[in-house]
Amino acid sequence: MGNAKETVSRIFTQPAQERSGGNKVITLSSGRKVSFCKEHIAAEEVAAKTSVAEDHNGRDQAALTEQSLKDIIRTLSFQQFYPVIGMRRGDIIEILDGSRRRASAIFCEVGLDVLVTEDELTPAEARQLAKDIQTSREHSLREIGMRLAAMKSAGLTQKEIAKSERLSQARVTRALQAASVSGDLMALFPVQNELSFTDFKILLETQKQLNRQERSVAELVKNIEPVVQQLKGRADLAEDEVKKNILLEIKREAIILGKKPPKDKPVITPLWAFSDKNRFARKKVSGRVFSYEFSRLPTHIQGELDRVISEVLQNQIED
């Protein structure tokens, strides 16, 4: 119970906040004061009337699976202890802090209490506010990386990002690497917070391996999806065991794909050998489609080829 009191104190009675009637006034990182009032969103309206901008909230929404949220779903079905924080954008409330509670409310079909401001917050104010009042599980390395990637896209160097976020440059690098893992691969894991930096390195190397072999992540995911679904449904496996087994399936399938030639890879057959390497005459076959390709041949040869092909088609193909 002591932890709960500490959390409430950190959210609502910290020096940067004041009370004003039924509202709560919060001092932002810019020094600007904004007022928040409490609202209740009905269960059937949570998905439609609220949204999450990942570059503000910092939480990877694709990682919020029902299994990863089971701890919140269990309690939220009966009571919501802390309201989420949001700002109104037209008819939608953008959730700055509490996206796990929002997703859980959608899963268990209950309403959601929100502290919402009518004031427009800048991206920097929104990010810092979400960071300051964040009460749920710490953001994963990938989620941190996604936030840092947005800063990098805005023109900041990794050194500047490290200084701004008070992180080591090594952690910035690791976080950005974690954010580079394909969303399709990440979707295989029911509880993505179980992934360590070593696991992210394995996934990144798998992506590079597939790229070198001219195979796709989508192909790998499709091939192992049935096995992954079975692993997710096994009640005898702990969350970290499910993760380990999925990683094994990914590595195993990557090796198998590396041994198989890609489906329908074009087969090219030279039709003539020229002394000039820039000239060629060849046939290309890809599945049931074939074509003839020529380069730097005289115009009269092109005309002759057209005539012969037309003649063959007329004689051999019936209407």
PDB file of C-alpha atoms in Angstrom:
ATOM      1  CA  MET A   1       0.000   0.000   0.000  1.00  0.00           C
ATOM      2  CA  GLY A   2       2.969   2.253   0.645  1.00  0.00           C
ATOM      3  CA  ASN A   3       3.903   2.164  -3.040  1.00  0.00           C
ATOM      4  CA  ALA A   4       0.448   3.339  -4.077  1.00  0.00           C
ATOM      5  CA  LYS A   5       0.683   6.370  -1.785  1.00  0.00           C
ATOM      6  CA  GLU A   6       4.082   7.256  -3.167  1.00  0.00           C
ATOM      7  CA  THR A   7       2.725   7.090  -6.732  1.00  0.00           C
ATOM      8  CA  VAL A   8      -0.272   9.307  -5.942  1.00  0.00           C
ATOM      9  CA  SER A   9       2.061  11.819  -4.323  1.00  0.00           C
ATOM     10  CA  ARG A  10       4.317  11.829  -7.361  1.00  0.00           C
ATOM     11  CA  ILE A  11       1.415  12.465  -9.696  1.00  0.00           C
ATOM     12  CA  PHE A  12      -0.899  14.905  -7.998  1.00  0.00           C
ATOM     13  CA  THR A  13       0.890  16.683  -5.158  1.00  0.00           C
ATOM     14  CA  GLN A  14       4.337  17.283  -6.607  1.00  0.00           C
ATOM     15  CA  PRO A  15       5.554  20.938  -6.447  1.00  0.00           C
ATOM     16  CA  ALA A  16       4.855  21.483 -10.149  1.00  0.00           C
ATOM     17  CA  GLN A  17       1.093  21.033  -9.570  1.00  0.00           C
ATOM     18  CA  GLU A  18      -1.585  23.147  -7.908  1.00  0.00           C
ATOM     19  CA  ARG A  19      -5.256  22.562  -7.173  1.00  0.00           C
ATOM     20  CA  SER A  20      -7.901  24.917  -8.511  1.00  0.00           C
ATOM     21  CA  GLY A  21     -11.402  23.902  -7.493  1.00  0.00           C
ATOM     22  CA  GLY A  22     -12.247  20.596  -9.195  1.00  0.00           C
ATOM     23  CA  ASN A  23      -9.406  21.022 -11.655  1.00  0.00           C
ATOM     24  CA  LYS A  24      -5.704  20.261 -11.364  1.00  0.00           C
ATOM     25  CA  VAL A  25      -3.230  22.839 -12.585  1.00  0.00           C
ATOM     26  CA  ILE A  26       0.105  21.461 -13.802  1.00  0.00           C
ATOM     27  CA  THR A  27       3.220  23.478 -14.537  1.00  0.00           C
ATOM     28  CA  LEU A  28       4.796  22.213 -17.769  1.00  0.00           C
ATOM     29  CA  SER A  29       8.507  21.978 -18.553  1.00  0.00           C
ATOM     30  CA  SER A  30       8.206  25.295 -20.421  1.00  0.00           C
ATOM     31  CA  GLY A  31       6.937  27.005 -17.261  1.00  0.00           C
ATOM     32  CA  ARG A  32       3.435  27.334 -18.709  1.00  0.00           C
ATOM     33  CA  LYS A  33       0.530  26.319 -16.431  1.00  0.00           C
ATOM     34  CA  VAL A  34      -2.384  24.315 -17.838  1.00  0.00           C
ATOM     35  CA  SER A  35      -5.587  23.126 -16.193  1.00  0.00           C
ATOM     36  CA  PHE A  36      -6.826  19.518 -16.337  1.00  0.00           C
ATOM     37  CA  CYS A  37     -10.374  18.392 -15.499  1.00  0.00           C
ATOM     38  CA  LYS A  38     -11.664  14.863 -14.932  1.00  0.00           C
ATOM     39  CA  GLU A  39     -13.949  13.147 -17.467  1.00  0.00           C
ATOM     40  CA  HIS A  40     -15.346   9.632 -17.794  1.00  0.00           C
ATOM     41  CA  ILE A  41     -15.398   8.030 -21.245  1.00  0.00           C
ATOM     42  CA  ALA A  42     -18.056   5.337 -21.657  1.00  0.00           C
ATOM     43  CA  ALA A  43     -16.821   1.830 -22.491  1.00  0.00           C
ATOM     44  CA  GLU A  44     -18.285   1.813 -25.996  1.00  0.00           C
ATOM     45  CA  GLU A  45     -16.632   5.165 -26.801  1.00  0.00           C
ATOM     46  CA  VAL A  46     -13.069   4.633 -25.511  1.00  0.00           C
ATOM     47  CA  ALA A  47     -11.647   3.407 -28.838  1.00  0.00           C
ATOM     48  CA  ALA A  48     -13.380   6.077 -30.921  1.00  0.00           C
ATOM     49  CA  LYS A  49     -13.006   9.098 -28.630  1.00  0.00           C
ATOM     50  CA  THR A  50      -9.383   8.589 -27.525  1.00  0.00           C
ATOM     51  CA  SER A  51      -6.153   8.106 -29.437  1.00  0.00           C
ATOM     52  CA  VAL A  52      -2.427   7.770 -28.778  1.00  0.00           C
ATOM     53  CA  ALA A  53       0.409   9.553 -30.594  1.00  0.00           C
ATOM     54  CA  GLU A  54       3.458   7.378 -30.043  1.00  0.00           C
ATOM     55  CA  ASP A  55       5.894  10.252 -30.537  1.00  0.00           C
ATOM     56  CA  HIS A  56       4.281  11.990 -27.522  1.00  0.00           C
ATOM     57  CA  ASN A  57       3.302   9.011 -25.386  1.00  0.00           C
ATOM     58  CA  GLY A  58       6.409   6.932 -26.078  1.00  0.00           C
ATOM     59  CA  ARG A  59       4.613   3.596 -25.723  1.00  0.00           C
ATOM     60  CA  ASP A  60       4.711   1.129 -28.621  1.00  0.00           C
ATOM     61  CA  GLN A  61       1.000   0.550 -29.191  1.00  0.00           C
ATOM     62  CA  ALA A  62       1.590  -2.594 -31.279  1.00  0.00           C
ATOM     63  CA  ALA A  63       3.150  -4.180 -28.194  1.00  0.00           C
ATOM     64  CA  LEU A  64       0.002  -3.724 -26.105  1.00  0.00           C
ATOM     65  CA  THR A  65      -1.423  -7.210 -26.522  1.00  0.00           C
ATOM     66  CA  GLU A  66      -4.072  -8.655 -24.248  1.00  0.00           C
ATOM     67  CA  GLN A  67      -1.509 -11.018 -22.745  1.00  0.00           C
ATOM     68  CA  SER A  68       1.005  -8.236 -22.018  1.00  0.00           C
ATOM     69  CA  LEU A  69      -1.736  -6.234 -20.257  1.00  0.00           C
ATOM     70  CA  LYS A  70      -3.219  -9.025 -18.154  1.00  0.00           C
ATOM     71  CA  ASP A  71      -2.004  -7.438 -14.897  1.00  0.00           C
ATOM     72  CA  ILE A  72      -3.928  -4.223 -15.634  1.00  0.00           C
ATOM     73  CA  ILE A  73      -6.963  -5.947 -17.164  1.00  0.00           C
ATOM     74  CA  ARG A  74      -7.367  -7.998 -13.996  1.00  0.00           C
ATOM     75  CA  THR A  75      -7.847  -4.875 -11.818  1.00  0.00           C
ATOM     76  CA  LEU A  76      -9.334  -2.458 -14.370  1.00  0.00           C
ATOM     77  CA  SER A  77     -12.325  -4.787 -14.807  1.00  0.00           C
ATOM     78  CA  PHE A  78     -13.345  -3.763 -11.273  1.00  0.00           C
ATOM     79  CA  GLN A  79     -11.790  -0.341 -10.656  1.00  0.00           C
ATOM     80  CA  GLN A  80      -9.516   2.252 -12.229  1.00  0.00           C
ATOM     81  CA  PHE A  81      -7.192   3.536  -9.516  1.00  0.00           C
ATOM     82  CA  TYR A  82      -5.524   6.353 -11.487  1.00  0.00           C
ATOM     83  CA  PRO A  83      -6.953   8.453 -14.339  1.00  0.00           C
ATOM     84  CA  VAL A  84      -5.074   8.669 -17.615  1.00  0.00           C
ATOM     85  CA  ILE A  85      -3.809  12.066 -18.786  1.00  0.00           C
ATOM     86  CA  GLY A  86      -4.843  13.580 -22.112  1.00  0.00           C
ATOM     87  CA  MET A  87      -5.324  16.723 -24.163  1.00  0.00           C
ATOM     88  CA  ARG A  88      -8.312  17.434 -26.364  1.00  0.00           C
ATOM     89  CA  ARG A  89      -7.804  17.639 -30.120  1.00  0.00           C
ATOM     90  CA  GLY A  90     -11.178  18.456 -31.637  1.00  0.00           C
ATOM     91  CA  ASP A  91     -13.512  15.580 -30.773  1.00  0.00           C
ATOM     92  CA  ILE A  92     -10.631  13.270 -29.799  1.00  0.00           C
ATOM     93  CA  ILE A  93      -8.666  13.088 -26.544  1.00  0.00           C
ATOM     94  CA  GLU A  94      -5.007  12.289 -27.168  1.00  0.00           C
ATOM     95  CA  ILE A  95      -3.651  10.160 -24.326  1.00  0.00           C
ATOM     96  CA  LEU A  96      -0.283  11.456 -23.087  1.00  0.00           C
ATOM     97  CA  ASP A  97       0.077   9.032 -20.171  1.00  0.00           C
ATOM     98  CA  GLY A  98      -1.922   5.855 -19.609  1.00  0.00           C
ATOM     99  CA  SER A  99      -2.043   4.149 -23.009  1.00  0.00           C
ATOM    100  CA  ARG A 100      -1.748   0.739 -21.288  1.00  0.00           C
ATOM    101  CA  ARG A 101      -4.841   1.537 -19.226  1.00  0.00           C
ATOM    102  CA  ARG A 102      -6.605   2.773 -22.382  1.00  0.00           C
ATOM    103  CA  ALA A 103      -5.811  -0.440 -24.281  1.00  0.00           C
ATOM    104  CA  SER A 104      -6.850  -2.541 -21.272  1.00  0.00           C
ATOM    105  CA  ALA A 105     -10.176  -0.688 -21.053  1.00  0.00           C
ATOM    106  CA  ILE A 106     -10.817  -1.530 -24.711  1.00  0.00           C
ATOM    107  CA  PHE A 107      -9.939  -5.193 -24.161  1.00  0.00           C
ATOM    108  CA  CYS A 108     -12.147  -5.640 -21.075  1.00  0.00           C
ATOM    109  CA  GLU A 109     -14.855  -3.251 -22.360  1.00  0.00           C
ATOM    110  CA  VAL A 110     -15.007  -0.820 -19.435  1.00  0.00           C
ATOM    111  CA  GLY A 111     -15.096   2.965 -19.248  1.00  0.00           C
ATOM    112  CA  LEU A 112     -12.041   5.156 -18.749  1.00  0.00           C
ATOM    113  CA  ASP A 113     -11.390   8.078 -16.379  1.00  0.00           C
ATOM    114  CA  VAL A 114      -9.319  10.826 -17.989  1.00  0.00           C
ATOM    115  CA  LEU A 115      -7.727  14.043 -16.735  1.00  0.00           C
ATOM    116  CA  VAL A 116      -7.963  16.187 -19.856  1.00  0.00           C
ATOM    117  CA  THR A 117      -6.788  19.674 -20.779  1.00  0.00           C
ATOM    118  CA  GLU A 118      -8.288  21.907 -23.417  1.00  0.00           C
ATOM    119  CA  ASP A 119      -4.905  23.600 -23.975  1.00  0.00           C
ATOM    120  CA  GLU A 120      -2.681  22.667 -26.902  1.00  0.00           C
ATOM    121  CA  LEU A 121       0.655  21.291 -25.736  1.00  0.00           C
ATOM    122  CA  THR A 122       3.775  21.475 -27.865  1.00  0.00           C
ATOM    123  CA  PRO A 123       5.437  18.128 -28.752  1.00  0.00           C
ATOM    124  CA  ALA A 124       8.257  18.909 -26.295  1.00  0.00           C
ATOM    125  CA  GLU A 125       5.796  19.758 -23.493  1.00  0.00           C
ATOM    126  CA  ALA A 126       3.713  16.648 -24.203  1.00  0.00           C
ATOM    127  CA  ARG A 127       6.744  14.340 -24.208  1.00  0.00           C
ATOM    128  CA  GLN A 128       8.133  15.776 -20.978  1.00  0.00           C
ATOM    129  CA  LEU A 129       4.748  15.711 -19.240  1.00  0.00           C
ATOM    130  CA  ALA A 130       4.208  12.078 -20.202  1.00  0.00           C
ATOM    131  CA  LYS A 131       7.710  11.300 -18.948  1.00  0.00           C
ATOM    132  CA  ASP A 132       7.198  13.189 -15.653  1.00  0.00           C
ATOM    133  CA  ILE A 133       3.841  11.663 -14.728  1.00  0.00           C
ATOM    134  CA  GLN A 134       4.337   8.187 -16.148  1.00  0.00           C
ATOM    135  CA  THR A 135       3.004   5.788 -13.528  1.00  0.00           C
ATOM    136  CA  SER A 136       2.872   2.447 -15.286  1.00  0.00           C
ATOM    137  CA  ARG A 137       5.587   0.000 -16.284  1.00  0.00           C
ATOM    138  CA  GLU A 138       8.816   1.581 -17.491  1.00  0.00           C
ATOM    139  CA  HIS A 139       9.138   1.981 -21.220  1.00  0.00           C
ATOM    140  CA  SER A 140      10.991  -0.807 -22.963  1.00  0.00           C
ATOM    141  CA  LEU A 141      14.270  -0.268 -24.777  1.00  0.00           C
ATOM    142  CA  ARG A 142      12.378  -0.377 -28.089  1.00  0.00           C
ATOM    143  CA  GLU A 143       9.839   2.209 -26.952  1.00  0.00           C
ATOM    144  CA  ILE A 144      12.638   4.513 -25.841  1.00  0.00           C
ATOM    145  CA  GLY A 145      14.290   3.924 -29.224  1.00  0.00           C
ATOM    146  CA  MET A 146      11.122   4.844 -31.111  1.00  0.00           C
ATOM    147  CA  ARG A 147      10.949   8.134 -29.226  1.00  0.00           C
ATOM    148  CA  LEU A 148      14.639   8.803 -29.872  1.00  0.00           C
ATOM    149  CA  ALA A 149      14.216   7.897 -33.550  1.00  0.00           C
ATOM    150  CA  ALA A 150      11.597  10.652 -33.844  1.00  0.00           C
ATOM    151  CA  MET A 151      14.116  13.100 -32.358  1.00  0.00           C
ATOM    152  CA  LYS A 152      16.789  11.891 -34.784  1.00  0.00           C
ATOM    153  CA  SER A 153      14.397  12.348 -37.700  1.00  0.00           C
ATOM    154  CA  ALA A 154      13.850  15.910 -36.494  1.00  0.00           C
ATOM    155  CA  GLY A 155      17.559  16.583 -37.106  1.00  0.00           C
ATOM    156  CA  LEU A 156      19.230  15.909 -33.748  1.00  0.00           C
ATOM    157  CA  THR A 157      22.493  13.935 -33.664  1.00  0.00           C
ATOM    158  CA  GLN A 158      22.873  10.953 -31.358  1.00  0.00           C
ATOM    159  CA  LYS A 159      25.216  12.996 -29.197  1.00  0.00           C
ATOM    160  CA  GLU A 160      22.617  15.763 -28.882  1.00  0.00           C
ATOM    161  CA  ILE A 161      19.900  13.219 -28.120  1.00  0.00           C
ATOM    162  CA  ALA A 162      22.028  11.633 -25.401  1.00  0.00           C
ATOM    163  CA  LYS A 163      22.625  15.013 -23.770  1.00  0.00           C
ATOM    164  CA  SER A 164      18.983  16.075 -24.046  1.00  0.00           C
ATOM    165  CA  GLU A 165      17.646  12.800 -22.615  1.00  0.00           C
ATOM    166  CA  ARG A 166      20.464  12.361 -20.071  1.00  0.00           C
ATOM    167  CA  LEU A 167      21.368   8.994 -21.535  1.00  0.00           C
ATOM    168  CA  SER A 168      24.731   7.519 -22.421  1.00  0.00           C
ATOM    169  CA  GLN A 169      25.519   7.461 -26.134  1.00  0.00           C
ATOM    170  CA  ALA A 170      25.792   3.674 -25.887  1.00  0.00           C
ATOM    171  CA  ARG A 171      22.220   3.433 -24.567  1.00  0.00           C
ATOM    172  CA  VAL A 172      20.984   5.736 -27.317  1.00  0.00           C
ATOM    173  CA  THR A 173      22.617   3.454 -29.890  1.00  0.00           C
ATOM    174  CA  ARG A 174      21.106   0.322 -28.324  1.00  0.00           C
ATOM    175  CA  ALA A 175      17.663   1.920 -28.136  1.00  0.00           C
ATOM    176  CA  LEU A 176      17.770   3.012 -31.786  1.00  0.00           C
ATOM    177  CA  GLN A 177      18.840  -0.493 -32.802  1.00  0.00           C
ATOM    178  CA  ALA A 178      15.909  -1.986 -30.875  1.00  0.00           C
ATOM    179  CA  ALA A 179      13.550   0.431 -32.645  1.00  0.00           C
ATOM    180  CA  SER A 180      14.907  -0.793 -36.012  1.00  0.00           C
ATOM    181  CA  VAL A 181      13.480  -4.288 -35.564  1.00  0.00           C
ATOM    182  CA  SER A 182      10.634  -5.003 -37.964  1.00  0.00           C
ATOM    183  CA  GLY A 183       7.147  -4.551 -36.552  1.00  0.00           C
ATOM    184  CA  ASP A 184       6.179  -7.864 -38.169  1.00  0.00           C
ATOM    185  CA  LEU A 185       8.816  -9.687 -36.113  1.00  0.00           C
ATOM    186  CA  MET A 186       7.842  -7.835 -32.959  1.00  0.00           C
ATOM    187  CA  ALA A 187       4.198  -8.800 -33.438  1.00  0.00           C
ATOM    188  CA  LEU A 188       5.159 -12.462 -32.930  1.00  0.00           C
ATOM    189  CA  PHE A 189       5.860 -11.815 -29.240  1.00  0.00           C
ATOM    190  CA  PRO A 190       2.823 -11.584 -26.942  1.00  0.00           C
ATOM    191  CA  VAL A 191       4.827  -9.800 -24.198  1.00  0.00           C
ATOM    192  CA  GLN A 192       7.445  -7.639 -25.879  1.00  0.00           C
ATOM    193  CA  ASN A 193       8.825  -6.315 -22.575  1.00  0.00           C
ATOM    194  CA  GLU A 194      10.440  -9.722 -22.122  1.00  0.00           C
ATOM    195  CA  LEU A 195      12.875  -8.938 -24.944  1.00  0.00           C
ATOM    196  CA  SER A 196      16.403  -7.989 -23.878  1.00  0.00           C
ATOM    197  CA  PHE A 197      18.979  -6.088 -25.919  1.00  0.00           C
ATOM    198  CA  THR A 198      20.596  -9.444 -26.791  1.00  0.00           C
ATOM    199  CA  ASP A 199      17.228 -10.584 -28.173  1.00  0.00           C
ATOM    200  CA  PHE A 200      16.913  -7.410 -30.251  1.00  0.00           C
ATOM    201  CA  LYS A 201      20.400  -8.030 -31.655  1.00  0.00           C
ATOM    202  CA  ILE A 202      19.324 -11.540 -32.695  1.00  0.00           C
ATOM    203  CA  LEU A 203      16.254 -10.134 -34.455  1.00  0.00           C
ATOM    204  CA  LEU A 204      18.282  -7.432 -36.217  1.00  0.00           C
ATOM    205  CA  GLU A 205      20.832  -9.984 -37.411  1.00  0.00           C
ATOM    206  CA  THR A 206      17.980 -12.163 -38.661  1.00  0.00           C
ATOM    207  CA  GLN A 207      16.645  -9.232 -40.709  1.00  0.00           C
ATOM    208  CA  LYS A 208      20.089  -8.632 -42.210  1.00  0.00           C
ATOM    209  CA  GLN A 209      20.466 -12.338 -42.962  1.00  0.00           C
ATOM    210  CA  LEU A 210      17.097 -12.462 -44.724  1.00  0.00           C
ATOM    211  CA  ASN A 211      18.011  -9.374 -46.738  1.00  0.00           C
ATOM    212  CA  ARG A 212      21.310 -10.923 -47.858  1.00  0.00           C
ATOM    213  CA  GLN A 213      19.442 -14.052 -48.915  1.00  0.00           C
ATOM    214  CA  GLU A 214      16.786 -12.010 -50.739  1.00  0.00           C
ATOM    215  CA  ARG A 215      14.079 -13.358 -48.464  1.00  0.00           C
ATOM    216  CA  SER A 216      11.455 -11.302 -46.630  1.00  0.00           C
ATOM    217  CA  VAL A 217      10.477 -10.978 -42.994  1.00  0.00           C
ATOM    218  CA  ALA A 218       6.852 -11.434 -44.081  1.00  0.00           C
ATOM    219  CA  GLU A 219       7.700 -14.847 -45.561  1.00  0.00           C
ATOM    220  CA  LEU A 220       9.411 -15.958 -42.349  1.00  0.00           C
ATOM    221  CA  VAL A 221       6.527 -14.744 -40.193  1.00  0.00           C
ATOM    222  CA  LYS A 222       3.957 -16.507 -42.369  1.00  0.00           C
ATOM    223  CA  ASN A 223       5.870 -19.798 -42.169  1.00  0.00           C
ATOM    224  CA  ILE A 224       6.161 -19.868 -38.374  1.00  0.00           C
ATOM    225  CA  GLU A 225       2.827 -18.251 -37.475  1.00  0.00           C
ATOM    226  CA  PRO A 226       1.050 -21.608 -36.754  1.00  0.00           C
ATOM    227  CA  VAL A 227       3.813 -22.721 -34.386  1.00  0.00           C
ATOM    228  CA  VAL A 228       3.902 -19.328 -32.673  1.00  0.00           C
ATOM    229  CA  GLN A 229       0.145 -19.451 -32.075  1.00  0.00           C
ATOM    230  CA  GLN A 230       0.546 -22.852 -30.434  1.00  0.00           C
ATOM    231  CA  LEU A 231       3.302 -21.497 -28.178  1.00  0.00           C
ATOM    232  CA  LYS A 232       1.159 -18.527 -27.176  1.00  0.00           C
ATOM    233  CA  GLY A 233      -1.658 -20.875 -26.181  1.00  0.00           C
ATOM    234  CA  ARG A 234       0.450 -23.100 -23.912  1.00  0.00           C
ATOM    235  CA  ALA A 235      -0.496 -22.428 -20.286  1.00  0.00           C
ATOM    236  CA  ASP A 236       2.467 -24.492 -19.044  1.00  0.00           C
ATOM    237  CA  LEU A 237       5.001 -21.980 -20.434  1.00  0.00           C
ATOM    238  CA  ALA A 238       6.040 -18.837 -18.568  1.00  0.00           C
ATOM    239  CA  GLU A 239       6.284 -15.576 -20.528  1.00  0.00           C
ATOM    240  CA  ASP A 240      10.072 -15.754 -20.820  1.00  0.00           C
ATOM    241  CA  GLU A 241       9.841 -19.368 -22.022  1.00  0.00           C
ATOM    242  CA  VAL A 242       7.367 -18.372 -24.729  1.00  0.00           C
ATOM    243  CA  LYS A 243       9.788 -15.647 -25.815  1.00  0.00           C
ATOM    244  CA  LYS A 244      12.761 -18.041 -25.927  1.00  0.00           C
ATOM    245  CA  ASN A 245      10.833 -20.593 -27.978  1.00  0.00           C
ATOM    246  CA  ILE A 246       9.634 -17.974 -30.464  1.00  0.00           C
ATOM    247  CA  LEU A 247      13.219 -16.734 -30.889  1.00  0.00           C
ATOM    248  CA  LEU A 248      14.329 -20.317 -31.565  1.00  0.00           C
ATOM    249  CA  GLU A 249      11.618 -20.682 -34.222  1.00  0.00           C
ATOM    250  CA  ILE A 250      12.707 -17.418 -35.865  1.00  0.00           C
ATOM    251  CA  LYS A 251      16.376 -18.469 -35.994  1.00  0.00           C
ATOM    252  CA  ARG A 252      15.453 -21.963 -37.213  1.00  0.00           C
ATOM    253  CA  GLU A 253      13.230 -20.658 -40.017  1.00  0.00           C
ATOM    254  CA  ALA A 254      15.853 -18.102 -41.094  1.00  0.00           C
ATOM    255  CA  ILE A 255      18.344 -20.940 -41.556  1.00  0.00           C
ATOM    256  CA  ILE A 256      15.799 -22.980 -43.553  1.00  0.00           C
ATOM    257  CA  LEU A 257      14.961 -20.025 -45.801  1.00  0.00           C
ATOM    258  CA  GLY A 258      18.672 -19.505 -46.413  1.00  0.00           C
ATOM    259  CA  LYS A 259      18.944 -23.013 -47.835  1.00  0.00           C
ATOM    260  CA  LYS A 260      15.949 -22.672 -50.162  1.00  0.00           C
ATOM    261  CA  PRO A 261      16.093 -20.639 -53.371  1.00  0.00           C
ATOM    262  CA  PRO A 262      13.462 -17.870 -53.353  1.00  0.00           C
ATOM    263  CA  LYS A 263      10.251 -18.890 -55.043  1.00  0.00           C
ATOM    264  CA  ASP A 264       9.907 -17.821 -58.656  1.00  0.00           C
ATOM    265  CA  LYS A 265      13.407 -16.397 -58.818  1.00  0.00           C
ATOM    266  CA  PRO A 266      13.956 -15.477 -62.469  1.00  0.00           C
ATOM    267  CA  VAL A 267      16.095 -17.892 -64.496  1.00  0.00           C
ATOM    268  CA  ILE A 268      18.169 -16.098 -67.148  1.00  0.00           C
ATOM    269  CA  THR A 269      19.571 -17.981 -70.133  1.00  0.00           C
ATOM    270  CA  PRO A 270      21.989 -16.298 -72.613  1.00  0.00           C
ATOM    271  CA  LEU A 271      20.952 -16.767 -76.271  1.00  0.00           C
ATOM    272  CA  TRP A 272      24.209 -15.505 -77.782  1.00  0.00           C
ATOM    273  CA  ALA A 273      27.693 -14.611 -76.585  1.00  0.00           C
ATOM    274  CA  PHE A 274      28.902 -11.170 -77.700  1.00  0.00           C
ATOM    275  CA  SER A 275      32.440  -9.821 -77.461  1.00  0.00           C
ATOM    276  CA  ASP A 276      30.977  -6.482 -76.283  1.00  0.00           C
ATOM    277  CA  LYS A 277      29.905  -6.964 -72.644  1.00  0.00           C
ATOM    278  CA  ASN A 278      27.234  -4.269 -73.029  1.00  0.00           C
ATOM    279  CA  ARG A 279      25.434  -6.258 -75.715  1.00  0.00           C
ATOM    280  CA  PHE A 280      23.246  -9.215 -74.840  1.00  0.00           C
ATOM    281  CA  ALA A 281      20.492 -11.505 -76.063  1.00  0.00           C
ATOM    282  CA  ARG A 282      18.838 -13.553 -73.316  1.00  0.00           C
ATOM    283  CA  LYS A 283      15.683 -15.275 -72.179  1.00  0.00           C
ATOM    284  CA  LYS A 284      14.217 -14.683 -68.699  1.00  0.00           C
ATOM    285  CA  VAL A 285      11.793 -17.147 -67.082  1.00  0.00           C
ATOM    286  CA  SER A 286       9.920 -16.403 -63.837  1.00  0.00           C
ATOM    287  CA  GLY A 287       7.274 -18.980 -63.017  1.00  0.00           C
ATOM    288  CA  ARG A 288       4.845 -19.124 -65.945  1.00  0.00           C
ATOM    289  CA  VAL A 289       6.056 -15.829 -67.386  1.00  0.00           C
ATOM    290  CA  PHE A 290       8.968 -15.591 -69.821  1.00  0.00           C
ATOM    291  CA  SER A 291      10.479 -12.784 -71.855  1.00  0.00           C
ATOM    292  CA  TYR A 292      13.294 -12.118 -74.308  1.00  0.00           C
ATOM    293  CA  GLU A 293      15.695  -9.261 -73.702  1.00  0.00           C
ATOM    294  CA  PHE A 294      18.114  -7.678 -76.149  1.00  0.00           C
ATOM    295  CA  SER A 295      20.547  -4.785 -75.853  1.00  0.00           C
ATOM    296  CA  ARG A 296      22.405  -2.781 -78.519  1.00  0.00           C
ATOM    297  CA  LEU A 297      21.269  -4.856 -81.479  1.00  0.00           C
ATOM    298  CA  PRO A 298      20.882  -3.222 -84.907  1.00  0.00           C
ATOM    299  CA  THR A 299      17.426  -2.019 -85.878  1.00  0.00           C
ATOM    300  CA  HIS A 300      17.148  -4.461 -88.759  1.00  0.00           C
ATOM    301  CA  ILE A 301      17.687  -7.406 -86.364  1.00  0.00           C
ATOM    302  CA  GLN A 302      14.928  -6.072 -84.133  1.00  0.00           C
ATOM    303  CA  GLY A 303      12.588  -5.939 -87.110  1.00  0.00           C
ATOM    304  CA  GLU A 304      13.516  -9.481 -88.122  1.00  0.00           C
ATOM    305  CA  LEU A 305      12.864 -10.771 -84.593  1.00  0.00           C
ATOM    306  CA  ASP A 306       9.470  -9.062 -84.579  1.00  0.00           C
ATOM    307  CA  ARG A 307       8.605 -10.723 -87.892  1.00  0.00           C
ATOM    308  CA  VAL A 308       9.667 -14.202 -86.772  1.00  0.00           C
ATOM    309  CA  ILE A 309       7.812 -13.980 -83.440  1.00  0.00           C
ATOM    310  CA  SER A 310       4.666 -12.770 -85.164  1.00  0.00           C
ATOM    311  CA  GLU A 311       4.892 -15.583 -87.735  1.00  0.00           C
ATOM    312  CA  VAL A 312       5.366 -18.245 -85.064  1.00  0.00           C
ATOM    313  CA  LEU A 313       2.404 -16.980 -83.085  1.00  0.00           C
ATOM    314  CA  GLN A 314       0.163 -16.927 -86.165  1.00  0.00           C
ATOM    315  CA  ASN A 315       1.083 -20.488 -87.111  1.00  0.00           C
ATOM    316  CA  GLN A 316       1.057 -22.066 -83.655  1.00  0.00           C
ATOM    317  CA  ILE A 317      -1.695 -20.365 -81.646  1.00  0.00           C
ATOM    318  CA  GLU A 318      -5.361 -20.881 -82.454  1.00  0.00           C
ATOM    319  CA  ASP A 319      -7.979 -18.203 -81.689  1.00  0.00           C
TER     320      ASP A 319
END
